[in-house]
mmCIF file of C-alpha atoms and ligand atoms in Angstrom:
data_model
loop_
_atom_site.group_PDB
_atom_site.id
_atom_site.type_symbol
_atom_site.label_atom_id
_atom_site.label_comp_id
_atom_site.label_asym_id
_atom_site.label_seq_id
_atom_site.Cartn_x
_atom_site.Cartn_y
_atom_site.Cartn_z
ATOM 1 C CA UNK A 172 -69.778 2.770 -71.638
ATOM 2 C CA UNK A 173 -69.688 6.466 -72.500
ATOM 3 C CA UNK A 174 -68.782 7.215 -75.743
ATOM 4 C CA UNK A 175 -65.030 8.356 -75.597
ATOM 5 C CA UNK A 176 -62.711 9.955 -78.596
ATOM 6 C CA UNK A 177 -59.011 9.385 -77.749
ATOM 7 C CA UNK A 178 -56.177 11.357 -79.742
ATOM 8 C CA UNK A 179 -53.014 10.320 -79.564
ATOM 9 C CA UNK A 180 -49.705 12.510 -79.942
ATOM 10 C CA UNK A 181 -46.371 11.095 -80.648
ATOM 11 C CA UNK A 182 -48.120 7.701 -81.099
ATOM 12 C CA UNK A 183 -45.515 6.312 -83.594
ATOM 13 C CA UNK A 184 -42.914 6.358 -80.305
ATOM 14 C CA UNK A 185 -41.486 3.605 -78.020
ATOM 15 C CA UNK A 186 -44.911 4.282 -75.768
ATOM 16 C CA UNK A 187 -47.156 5.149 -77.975
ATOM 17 C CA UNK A 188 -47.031 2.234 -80.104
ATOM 18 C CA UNK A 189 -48.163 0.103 -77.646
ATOM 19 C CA UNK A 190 -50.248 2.436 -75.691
ATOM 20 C CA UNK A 191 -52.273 2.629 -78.920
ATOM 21 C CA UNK A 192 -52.726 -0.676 -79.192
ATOM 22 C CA UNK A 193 -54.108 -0.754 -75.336
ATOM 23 C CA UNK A 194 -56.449 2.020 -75.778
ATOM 24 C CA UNK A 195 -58.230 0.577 -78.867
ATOM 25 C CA UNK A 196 -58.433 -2.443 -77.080
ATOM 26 C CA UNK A 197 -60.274 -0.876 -74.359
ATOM 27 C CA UNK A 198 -62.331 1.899 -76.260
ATOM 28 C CA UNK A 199 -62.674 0.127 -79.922
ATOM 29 C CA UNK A 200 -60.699 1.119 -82.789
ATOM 30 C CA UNK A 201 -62.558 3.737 -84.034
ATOM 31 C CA UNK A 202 -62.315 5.904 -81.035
ATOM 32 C CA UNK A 203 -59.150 5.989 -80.914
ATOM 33 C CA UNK A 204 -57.188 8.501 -83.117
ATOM 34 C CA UNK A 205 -53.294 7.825 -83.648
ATOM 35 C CA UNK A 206 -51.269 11.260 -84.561
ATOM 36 C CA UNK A 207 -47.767 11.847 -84.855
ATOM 37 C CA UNK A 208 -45.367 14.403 -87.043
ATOM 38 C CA UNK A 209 -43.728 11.113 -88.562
ATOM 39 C CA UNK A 210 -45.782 8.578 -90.938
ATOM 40 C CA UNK A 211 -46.182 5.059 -89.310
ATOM 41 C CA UNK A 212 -44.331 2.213 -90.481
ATOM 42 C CA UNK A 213 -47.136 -0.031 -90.407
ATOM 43 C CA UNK A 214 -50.937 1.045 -91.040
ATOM 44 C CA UNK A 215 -53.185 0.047 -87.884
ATOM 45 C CA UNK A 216 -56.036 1.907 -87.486
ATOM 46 C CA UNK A 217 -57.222 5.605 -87.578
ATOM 47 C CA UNK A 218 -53.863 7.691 -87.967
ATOM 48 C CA UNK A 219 -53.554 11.444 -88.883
ATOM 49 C CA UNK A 220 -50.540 13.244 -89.144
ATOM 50 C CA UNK A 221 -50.008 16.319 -86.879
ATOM 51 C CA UNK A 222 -47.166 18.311 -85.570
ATOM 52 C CA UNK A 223 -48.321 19.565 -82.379
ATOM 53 C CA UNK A 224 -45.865 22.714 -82.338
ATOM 54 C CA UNK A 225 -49.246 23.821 -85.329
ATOM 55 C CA UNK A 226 -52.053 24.856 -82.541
ATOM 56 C CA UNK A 227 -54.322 25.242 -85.357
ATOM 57 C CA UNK A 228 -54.372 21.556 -86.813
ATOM 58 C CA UNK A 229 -54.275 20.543 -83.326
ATOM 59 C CA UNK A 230 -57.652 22.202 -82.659
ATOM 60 C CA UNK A 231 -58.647 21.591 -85.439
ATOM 61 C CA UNK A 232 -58.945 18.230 -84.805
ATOM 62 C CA UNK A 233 -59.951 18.012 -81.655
ATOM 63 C CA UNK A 234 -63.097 19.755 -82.543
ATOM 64 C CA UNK A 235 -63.810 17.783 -85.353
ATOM 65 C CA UNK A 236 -63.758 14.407 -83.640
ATOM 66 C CA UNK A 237 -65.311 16.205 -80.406
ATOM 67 C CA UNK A 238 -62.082 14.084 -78.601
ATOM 68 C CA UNK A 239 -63.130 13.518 -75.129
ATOM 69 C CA UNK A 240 -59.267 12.468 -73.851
ATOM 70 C CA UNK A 241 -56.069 13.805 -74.710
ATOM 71 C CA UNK A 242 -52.929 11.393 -74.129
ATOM 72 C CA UNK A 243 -49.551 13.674 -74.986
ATOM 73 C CA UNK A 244 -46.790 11.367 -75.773
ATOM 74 C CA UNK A 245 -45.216 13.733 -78.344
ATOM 75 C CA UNK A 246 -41.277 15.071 -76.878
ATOM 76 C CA UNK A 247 -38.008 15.390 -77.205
ATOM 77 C CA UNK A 248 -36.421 12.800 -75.021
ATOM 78 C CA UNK A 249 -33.213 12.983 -72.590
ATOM 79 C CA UNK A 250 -30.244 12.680 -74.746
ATOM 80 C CA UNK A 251 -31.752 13.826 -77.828
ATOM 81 C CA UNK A 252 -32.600 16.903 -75.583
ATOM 82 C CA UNK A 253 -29.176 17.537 -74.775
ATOM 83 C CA UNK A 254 -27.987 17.979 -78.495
ATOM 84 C CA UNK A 255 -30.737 21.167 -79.450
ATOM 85 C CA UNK A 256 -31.856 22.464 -75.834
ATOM 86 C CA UNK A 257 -33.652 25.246 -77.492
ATOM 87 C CA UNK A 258 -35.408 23.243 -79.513
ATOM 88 C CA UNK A 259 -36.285 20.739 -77.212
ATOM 89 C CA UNK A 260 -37.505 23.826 -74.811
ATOM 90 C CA UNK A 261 -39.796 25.104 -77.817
ATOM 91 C CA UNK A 262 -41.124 21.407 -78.774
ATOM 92 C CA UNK A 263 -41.392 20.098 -75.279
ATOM 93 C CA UNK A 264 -43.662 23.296 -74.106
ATOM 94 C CA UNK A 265 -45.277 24.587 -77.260
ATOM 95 C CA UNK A 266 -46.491 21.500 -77.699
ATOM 96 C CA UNK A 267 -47.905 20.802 -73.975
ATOM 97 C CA UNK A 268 -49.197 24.204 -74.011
ATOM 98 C CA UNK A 269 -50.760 23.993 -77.596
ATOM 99 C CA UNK A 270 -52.589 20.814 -76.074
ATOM 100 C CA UNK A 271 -53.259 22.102 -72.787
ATOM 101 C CA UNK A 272 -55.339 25.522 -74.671
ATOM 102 C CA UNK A 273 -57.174 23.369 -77.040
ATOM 103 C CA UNK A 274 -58.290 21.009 -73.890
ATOM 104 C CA UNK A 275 -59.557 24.017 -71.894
ATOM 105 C CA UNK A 276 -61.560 25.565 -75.088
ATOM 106 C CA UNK A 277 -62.696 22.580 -77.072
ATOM 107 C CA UNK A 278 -64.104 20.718 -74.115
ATOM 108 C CA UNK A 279 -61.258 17.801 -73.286
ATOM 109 C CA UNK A 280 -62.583 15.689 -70.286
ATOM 110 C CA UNK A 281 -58.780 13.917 -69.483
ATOM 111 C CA UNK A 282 -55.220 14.931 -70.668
ATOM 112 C CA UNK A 283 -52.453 12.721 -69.690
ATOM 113 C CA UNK A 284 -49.028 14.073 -69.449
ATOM 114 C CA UNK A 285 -45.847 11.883 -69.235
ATOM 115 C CA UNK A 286 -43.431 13.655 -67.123
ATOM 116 C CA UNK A 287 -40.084 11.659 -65.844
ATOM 117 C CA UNK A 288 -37.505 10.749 -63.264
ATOM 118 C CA UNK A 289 -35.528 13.120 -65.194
ATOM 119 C CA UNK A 290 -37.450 15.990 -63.182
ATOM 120 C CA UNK A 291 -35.228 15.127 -59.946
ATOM 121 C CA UNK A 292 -31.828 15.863 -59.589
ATOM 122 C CA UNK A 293 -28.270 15.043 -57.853
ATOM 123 C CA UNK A 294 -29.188 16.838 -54.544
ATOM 124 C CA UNK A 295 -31.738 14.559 -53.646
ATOM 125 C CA UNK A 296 -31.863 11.351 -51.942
ATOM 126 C CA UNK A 297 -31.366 8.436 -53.702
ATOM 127 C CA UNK A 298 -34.807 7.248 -53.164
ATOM 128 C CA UNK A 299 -37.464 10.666 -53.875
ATOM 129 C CA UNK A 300 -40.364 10.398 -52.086
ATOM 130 C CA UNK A 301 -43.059 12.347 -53.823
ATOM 131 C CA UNK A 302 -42.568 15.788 -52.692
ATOM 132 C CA UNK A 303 -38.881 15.776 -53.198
ATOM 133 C CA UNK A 304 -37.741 19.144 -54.692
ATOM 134 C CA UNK A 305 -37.093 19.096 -58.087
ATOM 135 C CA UNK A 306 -34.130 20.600 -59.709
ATOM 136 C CA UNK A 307 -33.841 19.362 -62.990
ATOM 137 C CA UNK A 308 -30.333 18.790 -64.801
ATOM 138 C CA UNK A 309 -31.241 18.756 -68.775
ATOM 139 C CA UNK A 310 -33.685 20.699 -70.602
ATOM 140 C CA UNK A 311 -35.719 17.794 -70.690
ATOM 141 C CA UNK A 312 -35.937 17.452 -67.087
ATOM 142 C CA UNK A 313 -36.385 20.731 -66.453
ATOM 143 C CA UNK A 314 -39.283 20.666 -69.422
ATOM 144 C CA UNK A 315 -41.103 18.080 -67.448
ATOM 145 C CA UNK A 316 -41.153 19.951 -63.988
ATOM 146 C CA UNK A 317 -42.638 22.941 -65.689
ATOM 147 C CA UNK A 318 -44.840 20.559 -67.240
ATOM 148 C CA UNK A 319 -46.081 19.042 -64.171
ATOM 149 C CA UNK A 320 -46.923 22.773 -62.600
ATOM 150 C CA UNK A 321 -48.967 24.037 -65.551
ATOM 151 C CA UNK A 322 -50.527 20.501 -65.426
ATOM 152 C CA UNK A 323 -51.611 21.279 -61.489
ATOM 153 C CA UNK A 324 -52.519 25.288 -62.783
ATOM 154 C CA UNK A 325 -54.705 24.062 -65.245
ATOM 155 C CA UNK A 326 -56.401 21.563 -63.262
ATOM 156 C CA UNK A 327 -56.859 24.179 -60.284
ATOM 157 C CA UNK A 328 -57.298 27.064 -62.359
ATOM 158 C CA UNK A 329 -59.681 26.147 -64.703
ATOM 159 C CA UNK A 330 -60.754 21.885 -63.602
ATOM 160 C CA UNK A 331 -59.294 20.539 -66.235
ATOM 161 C CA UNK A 332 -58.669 16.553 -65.409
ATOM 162 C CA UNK A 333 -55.316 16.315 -65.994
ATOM 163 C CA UNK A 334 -53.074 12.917 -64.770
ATOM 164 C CA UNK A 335 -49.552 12.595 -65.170
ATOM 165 C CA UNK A 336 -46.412 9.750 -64.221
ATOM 166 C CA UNK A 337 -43.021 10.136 -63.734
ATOM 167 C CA UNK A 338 -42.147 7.269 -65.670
ATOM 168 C CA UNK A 339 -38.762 5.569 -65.317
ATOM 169 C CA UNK A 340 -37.177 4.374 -67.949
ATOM 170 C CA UNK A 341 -39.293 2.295 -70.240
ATOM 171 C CA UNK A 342 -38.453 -1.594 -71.461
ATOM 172 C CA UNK A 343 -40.502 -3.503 -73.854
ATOM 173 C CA UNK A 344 -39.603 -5.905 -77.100
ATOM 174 C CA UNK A 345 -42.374 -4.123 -79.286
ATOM 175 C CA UNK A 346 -40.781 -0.757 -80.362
ATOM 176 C CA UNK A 347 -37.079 0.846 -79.890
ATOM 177 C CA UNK A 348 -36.580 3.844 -77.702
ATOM 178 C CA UNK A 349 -36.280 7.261 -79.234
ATOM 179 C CA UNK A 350 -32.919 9.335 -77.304
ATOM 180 C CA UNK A 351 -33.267 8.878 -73.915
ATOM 181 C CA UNK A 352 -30.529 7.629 -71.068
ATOM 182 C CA UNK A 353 -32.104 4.798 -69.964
ATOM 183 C CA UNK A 354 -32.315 2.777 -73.726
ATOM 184 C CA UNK A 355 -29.269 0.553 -73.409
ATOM 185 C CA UNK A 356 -31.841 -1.056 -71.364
ATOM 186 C CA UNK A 357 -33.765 -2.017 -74.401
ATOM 187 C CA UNK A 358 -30.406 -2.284 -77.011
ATOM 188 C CA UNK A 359 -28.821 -4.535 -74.534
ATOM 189 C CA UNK A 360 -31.639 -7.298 -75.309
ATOM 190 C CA UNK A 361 -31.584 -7.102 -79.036
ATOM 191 C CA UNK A 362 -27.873 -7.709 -78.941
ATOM 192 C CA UNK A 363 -28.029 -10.323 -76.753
ATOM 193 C CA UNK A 364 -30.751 -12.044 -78.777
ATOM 194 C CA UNK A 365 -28.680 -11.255 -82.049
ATOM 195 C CA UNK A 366 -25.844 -13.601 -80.247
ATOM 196 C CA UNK A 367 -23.995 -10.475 -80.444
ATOM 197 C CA UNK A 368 -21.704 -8.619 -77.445
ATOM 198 C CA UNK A 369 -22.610 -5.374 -76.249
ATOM 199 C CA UNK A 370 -20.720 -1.797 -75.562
ATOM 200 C CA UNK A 371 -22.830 -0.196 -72.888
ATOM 201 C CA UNK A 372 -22.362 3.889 -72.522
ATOM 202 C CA UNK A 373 -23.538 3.767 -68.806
ATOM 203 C CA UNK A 374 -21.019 2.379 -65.816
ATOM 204 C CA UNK A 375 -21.004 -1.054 -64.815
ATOM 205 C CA UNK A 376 -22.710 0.397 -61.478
ATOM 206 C CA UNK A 377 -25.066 2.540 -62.504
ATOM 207 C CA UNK A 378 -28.258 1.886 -61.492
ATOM 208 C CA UNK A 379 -31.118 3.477 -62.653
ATOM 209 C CA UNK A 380 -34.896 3.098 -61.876
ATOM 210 C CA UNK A 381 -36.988 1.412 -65.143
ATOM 211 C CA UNK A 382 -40.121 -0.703 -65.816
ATOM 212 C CA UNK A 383 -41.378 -2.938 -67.931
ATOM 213 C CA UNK A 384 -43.704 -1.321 -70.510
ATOM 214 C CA UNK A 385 -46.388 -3.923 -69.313
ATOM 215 C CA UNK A 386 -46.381 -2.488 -66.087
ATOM 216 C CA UNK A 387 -45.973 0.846 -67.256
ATOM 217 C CA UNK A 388 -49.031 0.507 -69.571
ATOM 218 C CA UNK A 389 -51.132 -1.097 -66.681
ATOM 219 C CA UNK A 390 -50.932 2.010 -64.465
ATOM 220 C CA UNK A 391 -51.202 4.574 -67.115
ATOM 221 C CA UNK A 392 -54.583 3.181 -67.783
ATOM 222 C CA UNK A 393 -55.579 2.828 -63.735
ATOM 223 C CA UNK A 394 -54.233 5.777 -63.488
ATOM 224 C CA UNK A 395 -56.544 7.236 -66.388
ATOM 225 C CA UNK A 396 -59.979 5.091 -64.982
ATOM 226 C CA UNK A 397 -59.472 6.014 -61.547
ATOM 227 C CA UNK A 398 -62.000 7.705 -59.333
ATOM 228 C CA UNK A 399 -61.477 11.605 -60.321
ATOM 229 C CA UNK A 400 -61.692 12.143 -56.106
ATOM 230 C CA UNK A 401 -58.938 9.010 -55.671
ATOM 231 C CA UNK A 402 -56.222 11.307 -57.512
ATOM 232 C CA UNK A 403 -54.715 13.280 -54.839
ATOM 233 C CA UNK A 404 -51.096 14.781 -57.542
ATOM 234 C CA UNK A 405 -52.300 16.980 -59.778
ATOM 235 C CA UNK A 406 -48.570 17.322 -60.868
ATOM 236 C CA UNK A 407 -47.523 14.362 -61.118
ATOM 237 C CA UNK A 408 -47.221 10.321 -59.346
ATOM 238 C CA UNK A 409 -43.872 9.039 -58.566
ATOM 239 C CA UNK A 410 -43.603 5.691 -60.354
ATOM 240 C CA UNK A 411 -41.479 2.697 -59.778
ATOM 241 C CA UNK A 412 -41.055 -0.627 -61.674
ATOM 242 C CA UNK A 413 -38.112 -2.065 -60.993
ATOM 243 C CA UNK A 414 -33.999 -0.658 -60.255
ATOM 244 C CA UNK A 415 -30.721 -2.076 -61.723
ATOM 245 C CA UNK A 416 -27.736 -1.325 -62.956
ATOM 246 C CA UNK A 417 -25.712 -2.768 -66.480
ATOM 247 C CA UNK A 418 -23.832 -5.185 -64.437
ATOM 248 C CA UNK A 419 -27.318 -6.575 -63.075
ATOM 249 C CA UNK A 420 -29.170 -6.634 -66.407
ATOM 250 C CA UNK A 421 -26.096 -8.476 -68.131
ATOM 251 C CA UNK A 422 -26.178 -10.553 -65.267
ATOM 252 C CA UNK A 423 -30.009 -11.553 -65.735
ATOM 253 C CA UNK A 424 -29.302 -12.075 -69.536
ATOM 254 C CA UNK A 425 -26.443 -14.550 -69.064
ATOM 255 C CA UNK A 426 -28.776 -17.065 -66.840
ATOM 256 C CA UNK A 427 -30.953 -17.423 -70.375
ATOM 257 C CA UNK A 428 -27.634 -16.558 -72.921
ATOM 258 C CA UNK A 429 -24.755 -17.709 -70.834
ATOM 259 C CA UNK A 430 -22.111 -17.022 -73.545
ATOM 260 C CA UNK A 431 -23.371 -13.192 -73.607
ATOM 261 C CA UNK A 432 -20.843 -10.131 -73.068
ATOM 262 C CA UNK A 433 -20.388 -6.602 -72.301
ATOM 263 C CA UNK A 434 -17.866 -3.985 -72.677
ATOM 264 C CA UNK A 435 -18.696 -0.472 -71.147
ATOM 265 C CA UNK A 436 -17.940 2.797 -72.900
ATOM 266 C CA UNK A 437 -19.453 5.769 -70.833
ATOM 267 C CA UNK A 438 -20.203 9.228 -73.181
ATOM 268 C CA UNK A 439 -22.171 12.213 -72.155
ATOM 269 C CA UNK A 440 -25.389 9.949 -70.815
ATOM 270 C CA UNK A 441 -23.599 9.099 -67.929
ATOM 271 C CA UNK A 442 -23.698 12.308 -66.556
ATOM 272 C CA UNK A 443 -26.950 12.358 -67.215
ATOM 273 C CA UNK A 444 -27.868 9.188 -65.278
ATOM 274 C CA UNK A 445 -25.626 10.200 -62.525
ATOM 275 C CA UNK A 446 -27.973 13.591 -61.859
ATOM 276 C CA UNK A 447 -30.810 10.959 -61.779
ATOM 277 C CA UNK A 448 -31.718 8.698 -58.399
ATOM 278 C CA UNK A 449 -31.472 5.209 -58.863
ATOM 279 C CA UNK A 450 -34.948 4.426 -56.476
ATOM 280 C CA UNK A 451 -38.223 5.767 -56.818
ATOM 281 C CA UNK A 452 -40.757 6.314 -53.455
ATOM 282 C CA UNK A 453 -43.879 5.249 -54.979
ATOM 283 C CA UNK A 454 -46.064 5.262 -52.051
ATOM 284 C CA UNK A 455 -48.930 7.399 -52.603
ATOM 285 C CA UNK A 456 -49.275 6.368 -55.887
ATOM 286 C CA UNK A 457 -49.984 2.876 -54.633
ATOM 287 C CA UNK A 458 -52.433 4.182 -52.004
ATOM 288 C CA UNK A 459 -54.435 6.361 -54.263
ATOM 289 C CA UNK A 460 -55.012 3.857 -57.187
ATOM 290 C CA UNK A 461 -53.679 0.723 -56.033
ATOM 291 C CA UNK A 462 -50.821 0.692 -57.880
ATOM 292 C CA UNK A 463 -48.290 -2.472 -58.058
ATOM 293 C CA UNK A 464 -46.070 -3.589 -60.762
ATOM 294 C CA UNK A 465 -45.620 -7.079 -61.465
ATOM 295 C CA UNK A 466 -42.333 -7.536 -62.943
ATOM 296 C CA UNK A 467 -39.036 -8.465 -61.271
ATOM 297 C CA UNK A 468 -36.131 -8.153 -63.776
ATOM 298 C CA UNK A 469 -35.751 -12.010 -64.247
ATOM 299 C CA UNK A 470 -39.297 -12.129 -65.331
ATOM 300 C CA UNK A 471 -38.706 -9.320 -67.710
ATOM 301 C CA UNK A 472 -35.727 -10.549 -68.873
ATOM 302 C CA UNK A 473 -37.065 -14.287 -69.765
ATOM 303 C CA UNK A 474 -40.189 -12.114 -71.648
ATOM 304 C CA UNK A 475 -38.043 -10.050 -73.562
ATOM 305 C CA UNK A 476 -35.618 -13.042 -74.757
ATOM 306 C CA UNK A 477 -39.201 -14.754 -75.599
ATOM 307 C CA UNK A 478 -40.641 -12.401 -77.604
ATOM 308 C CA UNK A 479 -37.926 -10.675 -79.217
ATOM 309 C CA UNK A 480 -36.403 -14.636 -80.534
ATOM 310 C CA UNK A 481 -40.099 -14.848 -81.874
ATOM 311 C CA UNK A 482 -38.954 -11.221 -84.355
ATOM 312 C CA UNK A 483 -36.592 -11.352 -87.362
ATOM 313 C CA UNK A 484 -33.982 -9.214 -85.663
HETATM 314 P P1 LIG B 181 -40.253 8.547 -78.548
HETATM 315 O O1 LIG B 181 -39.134 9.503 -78.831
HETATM 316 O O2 LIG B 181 -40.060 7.099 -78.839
HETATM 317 O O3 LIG B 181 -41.558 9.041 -79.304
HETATM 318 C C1 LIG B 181 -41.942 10.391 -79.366
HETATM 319 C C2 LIG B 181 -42.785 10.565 -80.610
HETATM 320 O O4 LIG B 181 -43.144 11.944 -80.697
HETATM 321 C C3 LIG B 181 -42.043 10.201 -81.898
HETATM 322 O O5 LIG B 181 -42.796 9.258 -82.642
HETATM 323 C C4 LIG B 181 -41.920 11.537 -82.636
HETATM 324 O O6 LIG B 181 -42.039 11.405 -84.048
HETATM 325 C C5 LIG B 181 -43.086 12.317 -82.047
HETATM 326 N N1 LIG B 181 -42.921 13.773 -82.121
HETATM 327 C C6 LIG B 181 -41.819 14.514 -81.840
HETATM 328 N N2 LIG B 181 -42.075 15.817 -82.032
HETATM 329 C C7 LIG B 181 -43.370 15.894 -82.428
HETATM 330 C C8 LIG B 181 -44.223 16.971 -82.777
HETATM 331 N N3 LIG B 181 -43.800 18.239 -82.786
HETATM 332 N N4 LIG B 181 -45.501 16.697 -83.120
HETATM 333 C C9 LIG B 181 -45.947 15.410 -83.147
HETATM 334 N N5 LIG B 181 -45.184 14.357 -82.838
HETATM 335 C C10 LIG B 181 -43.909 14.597 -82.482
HETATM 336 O O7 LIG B 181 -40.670 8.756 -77.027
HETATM 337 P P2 LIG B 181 -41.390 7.716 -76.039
HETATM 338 O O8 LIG B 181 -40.321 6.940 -75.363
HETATM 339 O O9 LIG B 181 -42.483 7.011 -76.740
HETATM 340 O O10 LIG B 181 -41.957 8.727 -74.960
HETATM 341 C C11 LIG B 181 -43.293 9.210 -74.982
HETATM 342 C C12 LIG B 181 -43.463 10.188 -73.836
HETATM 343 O O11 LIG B 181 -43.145 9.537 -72.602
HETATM 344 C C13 LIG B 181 -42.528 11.393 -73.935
HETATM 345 O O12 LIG B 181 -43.227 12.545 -73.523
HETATM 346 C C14 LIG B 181 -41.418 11.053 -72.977
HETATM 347 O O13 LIG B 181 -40.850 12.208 -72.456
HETATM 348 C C15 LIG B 181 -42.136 10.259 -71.916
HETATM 349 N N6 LIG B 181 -41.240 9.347 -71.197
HETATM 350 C C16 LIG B 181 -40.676 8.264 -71.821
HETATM 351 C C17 LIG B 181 -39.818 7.423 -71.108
HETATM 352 C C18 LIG B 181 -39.197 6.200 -71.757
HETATM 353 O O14 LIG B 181 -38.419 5.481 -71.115
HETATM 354 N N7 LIG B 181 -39.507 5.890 -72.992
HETATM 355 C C19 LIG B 181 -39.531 7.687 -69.760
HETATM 356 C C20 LIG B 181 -40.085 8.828 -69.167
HETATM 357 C C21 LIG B 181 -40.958 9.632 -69.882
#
């Protein structure tokens, strides 16, 4: 195999955690380079600490290692978004464009790009095929759609390889979720686990696309090993896991925890998730790279429940 140098940004989040963990499995630990503005709770592995709003450190590094891939984890999520939206503007894009110069100058072969379902909006159906238009309701959102079109200028403009998912909203048991609408999805399972009940801030009804992060971390990396000719979205691949709303997830829960309860308490995410579609069109994503997931939400749910009573919660 070809020698590769990974950096990762925002690797101490919810994805990057684990995503870390996959990549070293697949490239060795030494090649792959955890950074993040935040220190890690637990040492594992090469880690360097780098705010990627500083374009010099950022280079810096990437010539120094001679990093051959690029994975950009580093944001300001959904809700947090909400609370400083010029902030989140400034981090979101300074950030993506700090990473997207040093790339094109330093000699990057790959740059992933997380964008979001948060890059649709209400006037859409509620199933988005691919080319839906986008009209984004938070500064997060509307962060990721810019992302996506300076992801397809750079890769037209100057060839740089750049692959990017909308990701839905993101479960796993190994990390907690940092401000975004979908986490109650995550909460609701350490609660449940705790024997505790649990106040939701969504609707009863609100149903929302997600994934399991297992699935979520399987196509980021056949996304990232496909054929260079087989990727046919330079902006970015409609992804789809799974779709439920609060009432389904308790509902899943209480065949493994039958005593388990919910009380719902909507705040300001609701009208978040209401500007979002609650199905994802995933289509071409599955014909260009073969694409399925492989989790129903029973099968997540018993996993979760699994691992998490395995943690001292
Ligand atoms: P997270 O909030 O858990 O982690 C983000 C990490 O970025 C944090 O560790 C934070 O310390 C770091 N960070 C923030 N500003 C930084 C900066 N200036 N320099 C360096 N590091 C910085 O987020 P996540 O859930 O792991 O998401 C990772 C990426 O995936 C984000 O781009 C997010 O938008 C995208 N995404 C996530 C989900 C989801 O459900 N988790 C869904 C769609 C898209």
């Amino acid at each position: 195999m070809k020698r590769e140098c990974i950096l990762v940004t925002g690797a101490n989040g919810q994805i990057g955690s684990v995503l870390t963990g996959y990549l070293r499995g697949i490239y060795g630990d030494d090649q792959v380079i955890a950074t993040d503005i935040r220190e890690p709770e637990t040492a594992a592995g090469r880690f360097e600490k780098l705010d990627v709003t500083d374009a010099a450190s950022l280079a810096q590094i990437v010539s120094k290692n001679k990093v051959t891939q690029v994975y950009h984890l580093a944001a300001i999520l959904s809700a947090r978004g909400e609370q400083e939206p010029m902030k989140t503007w400034q981090v979101n894009m300074g950030t993506y464009f700090n990473v997207l110069e040093a790339a094109r100058e330093r000699g990057v072969e790959k740059v992933f790009y997380p964008s979001s379902i948060a890059v649709f909006g209400a006037h859409i159906s509620n199933e988005p095929g691919q080319w839906a238009y986008l009209e984004p309701a938070t500064v997060y959102g509307i962060s990721k759609a810019a992302g996506e079109n300076w992801s397809d200028y750079y890769f037209k403009r100057y060839g740089l390889d750049i692959r990017s998912l909308r990701y839905p909203g993101i479960i796993g048991h190994q990390s907690m979720p940092g401000g975004g609408t979908t986490d109650y999805a995550v909460d609701i399972y350490h609660k449940a686990v705790k024997g505790e009940a649990f106040e939701c801030f969504l609707n009863p009804d609100t149903t929302l696309p997600m994934i399991y992060i297992s699935d979520a971390m399987d196509a980021t990396i056949r996304l990232m090993e496909a054929a260079r000719e087989d990727i046919t979205v330079r902006t970015s691949y409609n992804l789809a896991g799974m779709s439920f709303s609060p009432a389904e997830i308790t509902a899943s829960i209480q065949k493994f925890i039958p005593d388990f309860t919910i009380t719902y308490n909507p705040d300001f995410r609701q009208k978040i998730a209401d500007s979002w579609p609650s199905h994802i069109d995933d289509s071409i994503a599955r014909k260009d790279w073969s694409w399925r997931p492989s989790y129903t939400l029973d099968k997540m749910t018993e996993e979760m429940i699994r691992e998490l009573r395995k943690k001292d919660l």
